[in-house]
mmCIF file of C-alpha atoms and ligand atoms in Angstrom:
data_model
loop_
_atom_site.group_PDB
_atom_site.id
_atom_site.type_symbol
_atom_site.label_atom_id
_atom_site.label_comp_id
_atom_site.label_asym_id
_atom_site.label_seq_id
_atom_site.Cartn_x
_atom_site.Cartn_y
_atom_site.Cartn_z
ATOM 1 C CA MET A 1 20.971 43.065 18.966
ATOM 2 C CA ASN A 2 21.176 43.174 15.098
ATOM 3 C CA ARG A 3 21.052 39.344 15.504
ATOM 4 C CA LEU A 4 19.475 38.073 12.679
ATOM 5 C CA ILE A 5 19.019 34.207 11.323
ATOM 6 C CA ARG A 6 21.640 31.925 12.533
ATOM 7 C CA ALA A 7 21.822 27.919 13.313
ATOM 8 C CA VAL A 8 23.111 27.401 16.480
ATOM 9 C CA ILE A 9 25.120 24.078 16.773
ATOM 10 C CA ASP A 10 24.999 22.138 19.960
ATOM 11 C CA ALA A 11 28.279 20.079 20.085
ATOM 12 C CA GLN A 12 27.360 18.217 23.615
ATOM 13 C CA ALA A 13 24.229 16.997 21.919
ATOM 14 C CA LEU A 14 25.931 15.524 19.102
ATOM 15 C CA ARG A 15 28.379 13.938 21.268
ATOM 16 C CA HIS A 16 24.671 12.720 23.659
ATOM 17 C CA ASN A 17 23.178 11.742 20.385
ATOM 18 C CA LEU A 18 26.006 9.381 19.269
ATOM 19 C CA ARG A 19 26.138 8.209 23.105
ATOM 20 C CA THR A 20 22.836 7.394 22.799
ATOM 21 C CA ILE A 21 23.133 5.443 19.673
ATOM 22 C CA ARG A 22 25.929 3.477 20.806
ATOM 23 C CA GLU A 23 24.245 2.022 23.678
ATOM 24 C CA ARG A 24 21.213 1.126 20.930
ATOM 25 C CA ALA A 25 23.705 -0.196 18.855
ATOM 26 C CA ARG A 26 25.048 -2.693 21.470
ATOM 27 C CA GLY A 27 28.519 -2.924 20.230
ATOM 28 C CA ALA A 28 28.008 -2.223 17.081
ATOM 29 C CA ARG A 29 30.748 0.284 15.380
ATOM 30 C CA VAL A 30 29.021 3.670 14.071
ATOM 31 C CA MET A 31 29.506 4.973 10.888
ATOM 32 C CA ALA A 32 28.176 9.082 11.210
ATOM 33 C CA VAL A 33 26.485 9.882 8.360
ATOM 34 C CA VAL A 34 27.821 13.560 7.649
ATOM 35 C CA LYS A 35 26.874 13.857 3.551
ATOM 36 C CA ALA A 36 24.868 17.058 2.721
ATOM 37 C CA ASN A 37 26.747 19.552 4.661
ATOM 38 C CA ALA A 38 25.981 16.870 7.878
ATOM 39 C CA TYR A 39 22.150 17.415 7.401
ATOM 40 C CA GLY A 40 22.803 21.352 7.427
ATOM 41 C CA HIS A 41 25.046 21.052 10.662
ATOM 42 C CA GLY A 42 28.191 22.091 9.043
ATOM 43 C CA LEU A 43 30.464 19.317 7.290
ATOM 44 C CA VAL A 44 33.941 19.662 9.392
ATOM 45 C CA PRO A 45 32.085 21.294 12.665
ATOM 46 C CA THR A 46 30.294 18.346 12.933
ATOM 47 C CA ALA A 47 32.848 15.485 12.158
ATOM 48 C CA LEU A 48 35.468 17.384 14.752
ATOM 49 C CA ALA A 49 32.491 17.502 17.539
ATOM 50 C CA LEU A 50 31.820 13.537 16.301
ATOM 51 C CA ALA A 51 35.366 12.334 17.015
ATOM 52 C CA GLU A 52 34.334 9.130 18.880
ATOM 53 C CA ALA A 53 32.799 8.196 15.878
ATOM 54 C CA ASP A 54 34.045 4.968 14.354
ATOM 55 C CA ALA A 55 34.101 6.494 10.616
ATOM 56 C CA PHE A 56 32.184 8.813 8.725
ATOM 57 C CA GLY A 57 29.616 8.146 5.577
ATOM 58 C CA VAL A 58 29.385 10.645 2.531
ATOM 59 C CA ALA A 59 27.847 11.389 -0.496
ATOM 60 C CA ARG A 60 30.570 12.877 -2.340
ATOM 61 C CA LEU A 61 34.188 12.648 -3.260
ATOM 62 C CA GLU A 62 34.378 16.450 -2.334
ATOM 63 C CA GLU A 63 32.720 15.796 1.111
ATOM 64 C CA GLY A 64 35.449 13.119 2.137
ATOM 65 C CA LEU A 65 38.501 15.475 1.017
ATOM 66 C CA ALA A 66 36.520 18.775 3.069
ATOM 67 C CA LEU A 67 37.186 16.215 6.087
ATOM 68 C CA ARG A 68 40.549 15.042 5.067
ATOM 69 C CA ALA A 69 41.791 18.744 4.791
ATOM 70 C CA ALA A 70 40.287 19.356 8.230
ATOM 71 C CA GLY A 71 42.496 16.734 9.430
ATOM 72 C CA ILE A 72 39.831 14.069 10.275
ATOM 73 C CA THR A 73 41.717 10.843 10.176
ATOM 74 C CA GLN A 74 38.818 8.033 10.741
ATOM 75 C CA PRO A 75 37.606 5.978 7.673
ATOM 76 C CA ILE A 76 35.415 7.840 5.581
ATOM 77 C CA VAL A 77 33.247 6.018 3.631
ATOM 78 C CA LEU A 78 31.587 7.030 -0.012
ATOM 79 C CA LEU A 79 28.444 5.818 0.442
ATOM 80 C CA GLU A 80 27.690 5.682 -3.473
ATOM 81 C CA GLY A 81 31.222 4.938 -4.271
ATOM 82 C CA VAL A 82 32.948 6.705 -7.612
ATOM 83 C CA PHE A 83 32.212 6.833 -11.401
ATOM 84 C CA ALA A 84 35.440 7.752 -12.784
ATOM 85 C CA ALA A 85 38.712 6.783 -12.769
ATOM 86 C CA GLU A 86 40.445 9.720 -11.760
ATOM 87 C CA HIS A 87 38.034 9.987 -8.545
ATOM 88 C CA LEU A 88 39.160 6.369 -8.366
ATOM 89 C CA VAL A 89 42.535 7.604 -7.674
ATOM 90 C CA GLU A 90 41.735 10.388 -5.681
ATOM 91 C CA ALA A 91 39.888 8.045 -3.412
ATOM 92 C CA ALA A 92 43.020 6.125 -2.787
ATOM 93 C CA ARG A 93 45.019 8.805 -2.134
ATOM 94 C CA HIS A 94 42.851 9.984 0.534
ATOM 95 C CA GLY A 95 42.361 6.292 2.205
ATOM 96 C CA PHE A 96 38.459 6.622 1.293
ATOM 97 C CA ASP A 97 36.592 3.428 1.850
ATOM 98 C CA LEU A 98 34.073 3.257 -1.503
ATOM 99 C CA VAL A 99 30.852 1.325 -1.749
ATOM 100 C CA VAL A 100 30.431 -0.523 -4.406
ATOM 101 C CA HIS A 101 26.796 -1.173 -6.032
ATOM 102 C CA ASP A 102 27.571 -1.350 -9.705
ATOM 103 C CA PRO A 103 29.301 -3.602 -12.493
ATOM 104 C CA LEU A 104 31.056 -0.491 -13.762
ATOM 105 C CA GLN A 105 32.472 0.435 -10.500
ATOM 106 C CA ILE A 106 34.256 -3.279 -10.599
ATOM 107 C CA GLU A 107 35.438 -2.538 -14.021
ATOM 108 C CA LEU A 108 36.885 0.770 -12.729
ATOM 109 C CA LEU A 109 38.828 -1.095 -9.944
ATOM 110 C CA GLU A 110 40.347 -3.860 -12.173
ATOM 111 C CA GLU A 111 41.781 -1.097 -14.314
ATOM 112 C CA ILE A 112 43.066 1.211 -11.788
ATOM 113 C CA SER A 113 46.698 0.168 -11.373
ATOM 114 C CA GLY A 114 48.693 1.451 -8.261
ATOM 115 C CA PRO A 115 49.349 -0.646 -4.272
ATOM 116 C CA HIS A 116 46.585 0.857 -2.813
ATOM 117 C CA ARG A 117 44.259 -1.516 -0.969
ATOM 118 C CA PHE A 118 40.595 -0.648 -0.451
ATOM 119 C CA VAL A 119 37.985 -1.378 2.307
ATOM 120 C CA LEU A 120 35.181 -2.098 -0.427
ATOM 121 C CA TRP A 121 31.266 -2.070 1.055
ATOM 122 C CA ILE A 122 29.541 -4.311 -1.719
ATOM 123 C CA LYS A 123 26.048 -2.993 -1.931
ATOM 124 C CA ILE A 124 23.278 -5.542 -1.876
ATOM 125 C CA ASP A 125 19.595 -4.547 -3.421
ATOM 126 C CA THR A 126 17.427 -6.425 -0.890
ATOM 127 C CA GLY A 127 14.261 -4.148 -2.217
ATOM 128 C CA MET A 128 15.168 -0.798 -2.384
ATOM 129 C CA ASN A 129 15.315 -1.136 -5.972
ATOM 130 C CA ARG A 130 18.076 2.205 -5.750
ATOM 131 C CA LEU A 131 22.019 0.916 -5.474
ATOM 132 C CA GLY A 132 22.882 -2.130 -5.489
ATOM 133 C CA PHE A 133 23.456 -5.478 -6.896
ATOM 134 C CA ARG A 134 20.061 -7.884 -6.571
ATOM 135 C CA PRO A 135 21.030 -10.775 -4.278
ATOM 136 C CA SER A 136 21.099 -13.214 -7.807
ATOM 137 C CA ASP A 137 23.433 -10.848 -8.905
ATOM 138 C CA PHE A 138 25.690 -10.599 -6.002
ATOM 139 C CA PRO A 139 27.881 -13.839 -6.258
ATOM 140 C CA ALA A 140 29.175 -13.094 -9.405
ATOM 141 C CA ALA A 141 29.873 -9.177 -8.279
ATOM 142 C CA LEU A 142 31.359 -10.714 -5.020
ATOM 143 C CA GLU A 143 33.655 -13.160 -7.169
ATOM 144 C CA ARG A 144 35.075 -10.404 -9.075
ATOM 145 C CA ILE A 145 35.854 -8.369 -6.798
ATOM 146 C CA ARG A 146 37.575 -11.139 -4.350
ATOM 147 C CA ARG A 147 39.855 -11.041 -7.812
ATOM 148 C CA LEU A 148 40.887 -7.516 -7.873
ATOM 149 C CA GLN A 149 44.470 -7.389 -8.319
ATOM 150 C CA PRO A 150 45.633 -5.937 -5.388
ATOM 151 C CA PRO A 151 43.254 -7.580 -3.571
ATOM 152 C CA PRO A 152 40.749 -5.602 -1.101
ATOM 153 C CA PHE A 153 41.971 -4.489 1.880
ATOM 154 C CA GLU A 154 38.468 -5.830 3.234
ATOM 155 C CA ILE A 155 35.036 -6.462 1.652
ATOM 156 C CA ARG A 156 32.295 -5.768 4.036
ATOM 157 C CA LEU A 157 28.477 -5.553 3.008
ATOM 158 C CA LEU A 158 25.600 -3.401 3.325
ATOM 159 C CA THR A 159 22.241 -2.861 2.474
ATOM 160 C CA HIS A 160 19.535 -0.042 2.978
ATOM 161 C CA LEU A 161 16.115 -0.074 4.130
ATOM 162 C CA ALA A 162 13.157 1.495 2.289
ATOM 163 C CA ARG A 163 11.049 1.390 5.539
ATOM 164 C CA ALA A 164 12.063 1.422 8.574
ATOM 165 C CA ASP A 165 10.483 4.358 9.407
ATOM 166 C CA GLU A 166 7.251 2.152 9.417
ATOM 167 C CA PRO A 167 7.584 0.246 12.421
ATOM 168 C CA ASP A 168 4.788 -1.948 11.033
ATOM 169 C CA SER A 169 5.477 -2.506 7.582
ATOM 170 C CA SER A 170 6.500 -6.195 6.684
ATOM 171 C CA MET A 171 8.949 -4.803 4.106
ATOM 172 C CA THR A 172 12.142 -4.290 6.713
ATOM 173 C CA ARG A 173 11.707 -7.705 8.065
ATOM 174 C CA GLU A 174 11.381 -8.743 4.008
ATOM 175 C CA GLN A 175 14.974 -7.430 2.947
ATOM 176 C CA VAL A 176 16.407 -7.945 6.395
ATOM 177 C CA ALA A 177 15.881 -11.679 5.518
ATOM 178 C CA ARG A 178 16.900 -11.555 1.839
ATOM 179 C CA PHE A 179 20.224 -9.825 3.357
ATOM 180 C CA ARG A 180 20.862 -12.393 5.254
ATOM 181 C CA ALA A 181 20.070 -15.589 2.767
ATOM 182 C CA THR A 182 22.167 -13.339 0.319
ATOM 183 C CA THR A 183 24.926 -13.128 2.924
ATOM 184 C CA GLN A 184 24.802 -17.072 4.358
ATOM 185 C CA GLY A 185 28.069 -18.415 5.147
ATOM 186 C CA LEU A 186 30.475 -15.308 3.947
ATOM 187 C CA ASP A 187 32.373 -14.309 7.047
ATOM 188 C CA TYR A 188 32.405 -10.495 6.272
ATOM 189 C CA THR A 189 31.688 -7.723 8.032
ATOM 190 C CA THR A 190 27.785 -6.624 7.777
ATOM 191 C CA SER A 191 26.041 -3.081 7.872
ATOM 192 C CA ILE A 192 21.724 -2.776 7.449
ATOM 193 C CA ALA A 193 20.532 -0.135 9.682
ATOM 194 C CA ASN A 194 19.908 3.695 9.095
ATOM 195 C CA SER A 195 18.611 6.050 12.041
ATOM 196 C CA ALA A 196 14.786 4.452 11.483
ATOM 197 C CA GLY A 197 16.695 0.824 11.691
ATOM 198 C CA LEU A 198 18.875 1.438 14.673
ATOM 199 C CA PHE A 199 15.867 2.821 16.740
ATOM 200 C CA GLY A 200 12.812 0.802 15.518
ATOM 201 C CA ALA A 201 13.452 -3.218 13.958
ATOM 202 C CA ALA A 202 15.417 -5.071 15.852
ATOM 203 C CA LEU A 203 18.662 -4.666 13.466
ATOM 204 C CA LEU A 204 20.883 -5.977 15.833
ATOM 205 C CA GLY A 205 23.604 -8.380 15.049
ATOM 206 C CA CYS A 206 25.015 -6.660 12.145
ATOM 207 C CA ASN A 207 28.676 -5.013 12.898
ATOM 208 C CA TRP A 208 27.913 -1.771 11.875
ATOM 209 C CA VAL A 209 25.316 1.195 11.964
ATOM 210 C CA ARG A 210 24.796 4.062 9.662
ATOM 211 C CA PRO A 211 22.547 6.961 11.402
ATOM 212 C CA GLY A 212 22.379 10.233 10.100
ATOM 213 C CA LEU A 213 18.912 11.696 11.201
ATOM 214 C CA ALA A 214 19.065 10.518 14.763
ATOM 215 C CA LEU A 215 22.811 11.658 15.231
ATOM 216 C CA TYR A 216 21.137 15.291 14.930
ATOM 217 C CA GLY A 217 18.282 14.653 17.575
ATOM 218 C CA ALA A 218 15.651 14.259 15.015
ATOM 219 C CA SER A 219 13.360 11.078 14.826
ATOM 220 C CA PRO A 220 12.789 9.375 11.743
ATOM 221 C CA PHE A 221 8.888 8.328 12.642
ATOM 222 C CA ALA A 222 5.881 9.745 12.278
ATOM 223 C CA ASP A 223 4.258 8.940 15.693
ATOM 224 C CA ARG A 224 7.797 9.501 17.864
ATOM 225 C CA SER A 225 9.995 12.713 18.222
ATOM 226 C CA GLY A 226 13.399 12.412 18.950
ATOM 227 C CA THR A 227 12.985 13.085 22.524
ATOM 228 C CA GLU A 228 10.923 9.905 23.155
ATOM 229 C CA LEU A 229 13.810 8.425 21.661
ATOM 230 C CA GLY A 230 16.472 9.996 24.174
ATOM 231 C CA LEU A 231 17.982 12.192 21.496
ATOM 232 C CA HIS A 232 18.877 16.235 22.000
ATOM 233 C CA PRO A 233 18.351 18.372 19.026
ATOM 234 C CA ALA A 234 21.436 19.651 17.724
ATOM 235 C CA MET A 235 19.897 22.615 15.451
ATOM 236 C CA SER A 236 18.520 25.536 16.996
ATOM 237 C CA LEU A 237 17.489 27.592 14.220
ATOM 238 C CA GLU A 238 17.569 31.265 15.998
ATOM 239 C CA THR A 239 16.491 34.762 15.042
ATOM 240 C CA SER A 240 14.627 37.883 16.345
ATOM 241 C CA VAL A 241 11.890 39.817 15.821
ATOM 242 C CA ILE A 242 12.737 43.555 13.606
ATOM 243 C CA ALA A 243 9.603 45.301 13.765
ATOM 244 C CA MET A 244 6.521 45.164 15.752
ATOM 245 C CA ARG A 245 2.691 45.915 14.270
ATOM 246 C CA GLN A 246 -0.708 46.721 15.565
ATOM 247 C CA VAL A 247 -2.891 45.182 13.409
ATOM 248 C CA PRO A 248 -6.473 46.509 13.546
ATOM 249 C CA LYS A 249 -9.187 43.740 13.507
ATOM 250 C CA GLY A 250 -10.183 42.893 10.184
ATOM 251 C CA GLU A 251 -7.157 43.820 8.226
ATOM 252 C CA THR A 252 -4.867 40.928 6.791
ATOM 253 C CA VAL A 253 -0.611 40.844 7.194
ATOM 254 C CA GLY A 254 1.653 40.003 4.245
ATOM 255 C CA TYR A 255 1.230 38.450 0.453
ATOM 256 C CA GLY A 256 -2.091 37.537 -0.553
ATOM 257 C CA GLY A 257 -3.992 38.963 2.655
ATOM 258 C CA ALA A 258 -3.848 35.116 3.532
ATOM 259 C CA TRP A 259 -4.481 35.957 7.153
ATOM 260 C CA ARG A 260 -6.925 38.383 8.626
ATOM 261 C CA ALA A 261 -6.915 39.964 12.026
ATOM 262 C CA ALA A 262 -9.929 38.400 13.685
ATOM 263 C CA ARG A 263 -9.286 40.849 16.560
ATOM 264 C CA ASP A 264 -7.106 43.655 17.525
ATOM 265 C CA SER A 265 -3.453 42.102 17.135
ATOM 266 C CA SER A 266 0.083 42.725 17.916
ATOM 267 C CA ILE A 267 2.093 41.239 15.096
ATOM 268 C CA ALA A 268 5.827 40.829 15.650
ATOM 269 C CA ILE A 269 7.680 40.841 11.830
ATOM 270 C CA VAL A 270 10.713 38.149 12.240
ATOM 271 C CA ALA A 271 13.580 37.909 10.124
ATOM 272 C CA ALA A 272 12.965 34.071 8.657
ATOM 273 C CA GLY A 273 11.818 32.993 5.153
ATOM 274 C CA TYR A 274 12.239 30.769 2.297
ATOM 275 C CA GLY A 275 15.632 32.859 1.384
ATOM 276 C CA ASP A 276 16.788 30.916 4.638
ATOM 277 C CA GLY A 277 15.606 27.804 4.357
ATOM 278 C CA LEU A 278 12.089 27.895 5.984
ATOM 279 C CA ALA A 279 9.335 25.899 3.898
ATOM 280 C CA ARG A 280 7.450 28.619 1.860
ATOM 281 C CA ASN A 281 4.154 26.269 2.177
ATOM 282 C CA LEU A 282 3.953 26.542 6.176
ATOM 283 C CA THR A 283 0.635 28.362 7.146
ATOM 284 C CA SER A 284 -0.922 30.390 9.519
ATOM 285 C CA GLY A 285 -0.886 28.773 12.874
ATOM 286 C CA THR A 286 2.551 26.736 12.294
ATOM 287 C CA PRO A 287 4.004 27.300 15.498
ATOM 288 C CA VAL A 288 6.774 29.580 16.566
ATOM 289 C CA LEU A 289 8.602 29.942 19.780
ATOM 290 C CA VAL A 290 9.020 33.792 20.562
ATOM 291 C CA ASP A 291 10.621 34.531 23.848
ATOM 292 C CA GLY A 292 10.113 30.953 24.294
ATOM 293 C CA GLN A 293 6.913 30.859 23.931
ATOM 294 C CA ARG A 294 4.575 29.248 21.390
ATOM 295 C CA VAL A 295 2.467 31.167 19.136
ATOM 296 C CA PRO A 296 1.183 31.011 15.577
ATOM 297 C CA LEU A 297 2.740 32.293 12.251
ATOM 298 C CA THR A 298 0.513 34.740 11.030
ATOM 299 C CA GLY A 299 0.206 34.738 6.673
ATOM 300 C CA ARG A 300 2.735 33.377 3.856
ATOM 301 C CA VAL A 301 6.082 33.043 4.544
ATOM 302 C CA SER A 302 8.332 35.994 2.817
ATOM 303 C CA MET A 303 11.827 35.746 1.437
ATOM 304 C CA ASP A 304 13.376 37.274 4.456
ATOM 305 C CA MET A 305 10.378 37.576 6.714
ATOM 306 C CA ILE A 306 7.554 35.885 8.536
ATOM 307 C CA ALA A 307 4.876 37.461 10.736
ATOM 308 C CA VAL A 308 3.787 35.898 14.391
ATOM 309 C CA ASP A 309 0.616 36.733 16.068
ATOM 310 C CA VAL A 310 2.365 37.321 19.644
ATOM 311 C CA THR A 311 -1.388 39.348 20.716
ATOM 312 C CA SER A 312 -1.400 37.082 23.470
ATOM 313 C CA LEU A 313 2.309 37.673 25.052
ATOM 314 C CA ALA A 314 3.473 40.865 27.063
ATOM 315 C CA ASP A 315 6.221 43.134 25.979
ATOM 316 C CA VAL A 316 7.738 41.408 22.516
ATOM 317 C CA HIS A 317 9.811 44.244 20.773
ATOM 318 C CA VAL A 318 12.341 44.325 18.222
ATOM 319 C CA GLY A 319 15.094 42.106 19.611
ATOM 320 C CA THR A 320 12.753 39.264 21.280
ATOM 321 C CA PRO A 321 14.205 36.316 20.324
ATOM 322 C CA VAL A 322 12.873 33.904 18.368
ATOM 323 C CA VAL A 323 13.108 30.173 17.473
ATOM 324 C CA LEU A 324 11.554 28.862 14.302
ATOM 325 C CA TRP A 325 13.169 24.982 15.225
ATOM 326 C CA GLY A 326 15.326 23.854 18.076
ATOM 327 C CA ASN A 327 14.817 22.917 21.846
ATOM 328 C CA GLY A 328 11.270 23.022 22.849
ATOM 329 C CA LEU A 329 10.208 23.314 19.433
ATOM 330 C CA PRO A 330 11.376 19.599 17.251
ATOM 331 C CA VAL A 331 11.734 20.315 13.306
ATOM 332 C CA GLU A 332 9.978 16.806 12.972
ATOM 333 C CA GLU A 333 6.864 19.295 14.331
ATOM 334 C CA ILE A 334 7.112 21.944 12.029
ATOM 335 C CA ALA A 335 8.293 19.386 9.203
ATOM 336 C CA ARG A 336 4.636 18.239 9.593
ATOM 337 C CA HIS A 337 3.303 21.415 9.210
ATOM 338 C CA ALA A 338 5.226 21.807 5.868
ATOM 339 C CA GLY A 339 3.886 18.366 4.617
ATOM 340 C CA THR A 340 7.920 17.416 4.595
ATOM 341 C CA ILE A 341 10.192 15.303 6.448
ATOM 342 C CA PRO A 342 13.136 16.888 8.682
ATOM 343 C CA TYR A 343 15.864 15.395 6.777
ATOM 344 C CA GLU A 344 14.661 17.727 3.789
ATOM 345 C CA LEU A 345 14.307 21.276 6.311
ATOM 346 C CA LEU A 346 17.761 20.607 7.955
ATOM 347 C CA CYS A 347 19.473 19.765 4.711
ATOM 348 C CA GLY A 348 17.878 23.438 3.414
ATOM 349 C CA VAL A 349 19.281 25.791 6.006
ATOM 350 C CA SER A 350 20.702 28.099 3.041
ATOM 351 C CA GLN A 351 23.707 29.061 2.948
ATOM 352 C CA ARG A 352 23.222 32.757 3.793
ATOM 353 C CA VAL A 353 22.499 31.374 7.203
ATOM 354 C CA PRO A 354 25.908 31.475 9.554
ATOM 355 C CA LEU A 355 26.435 28.276 11.259
ATOM 356 C CA GLU A 356 27.198 28.992 15.274
ATOM 357 C CA LEU A 357 29.083 26.182 17.159
ATOM 358 C CA ARG A 358 28.186 26.234 21.100
HETATM 359 C C1 LIG B 401 22.059 9.025 4.412
HETATM 360 C C2 LIG B 401 22.271 7.410 4.831
HETATM 361 C C3 LIG B 401 22.127 6.919 6.015
HETATM 362 C C4 LIG B 401 21.633 7.804 6.905
HETATM 363 O O1 LIG B 401 20.004 7.811 6.924
HETATM 364 P P1 LIG B 401 19.880 8.313 7.883
HETATM 365 O O2 LIG B 401 17.848 7.739 7.794
HETATM 366 O O3 LIG B 401 19.585 9.970 7.809
HETATM 367 O O4 LIG B 401 19.801 7.425 9.434
HETATM 368 C C5 LIG B 401 22.320 5.155 6.089
HETATM 369 N N1 LIG B 401 23.276 4.800 5.297
HETATM 370 C C6 LIG B 401 23.325 5.184 3.770
HETATM 371 C C7 LIG B 401 23.391 4.281 2.484
HETATM 372 C C8 LIG B 401 22.715 6.541 3.069
HETATM 373 O O5 LIG B 401 22.469 6.754 2.133
#
């Protein structure tokens, strides 16, 4: 027994999701976004499982270095580029592709000496107002980048969508139209869609898609689960019962006495808490799978433990397996209970939780 909390990563589910994305992308190449430790799934094992991806997207130089150290040879795109000359040198040494979103980054490129020729993704800000050149500033930026010495190996263009997870938002159409208008007449490879863009609006016609969340089997949409999109959850957060309690009617369970037994109750104490990345604001009633059955959380989430009402189940005992999210209990559903998004829960699985690739 002694099986405490672990995140079981299903390599087949990752590969299935990549195949599903590929079909959906109709010929576009797939940049698998593996930033933030592959959304909590483990950067290197995930990238190795996704060997069929055409490129990997990361947020930080260190993530790219870890992939190269693990022998990953595909293109690696630094989605925010680099901010210092020494990082540019590192990026050149390891053959990273760079997003360029700011004039300071062009300056760094102008000043670097050496023969390396980068693939440069110029980011256009079509309305997100976070990173990128505004359409009015884009032509000048492009001109500077074209004149770099040595010239870029290739120039590509991307933008990022602010509201693609809202199927009815007109903003996505406006962003796409702005991107098209800004890039009209230019013969460069382009990329618009993240997971929501890929499964939501009709964003085909671009050469690259950049899915993150969908690779991990979760849905970016409030009203559709990953399963409904044809995806399989790649992470199952599993643990087990470490104690059983018979709680008489009227007594409370846990900190703050936040849950009171309305009847004599069987309470299972489960090894999982906010120290593992569980959201502390989950409230009584949030579903938990005990021995494959949905039962309600009772009372507050502690650092290392939760309590679950298993009165309706026969034969729950120390060692009975528990799933916090995964197959049969989508992380999207738990995220709704926590008032957050699946991204935050997946990225938030803490370091003490071992990853087990299956
Ligand atoms: C994180 C990220 C993505 C992936 O987004 P998902 O919503 O997880 O699919 C795509 N593009 C960029 C630039 C990103 O930063």
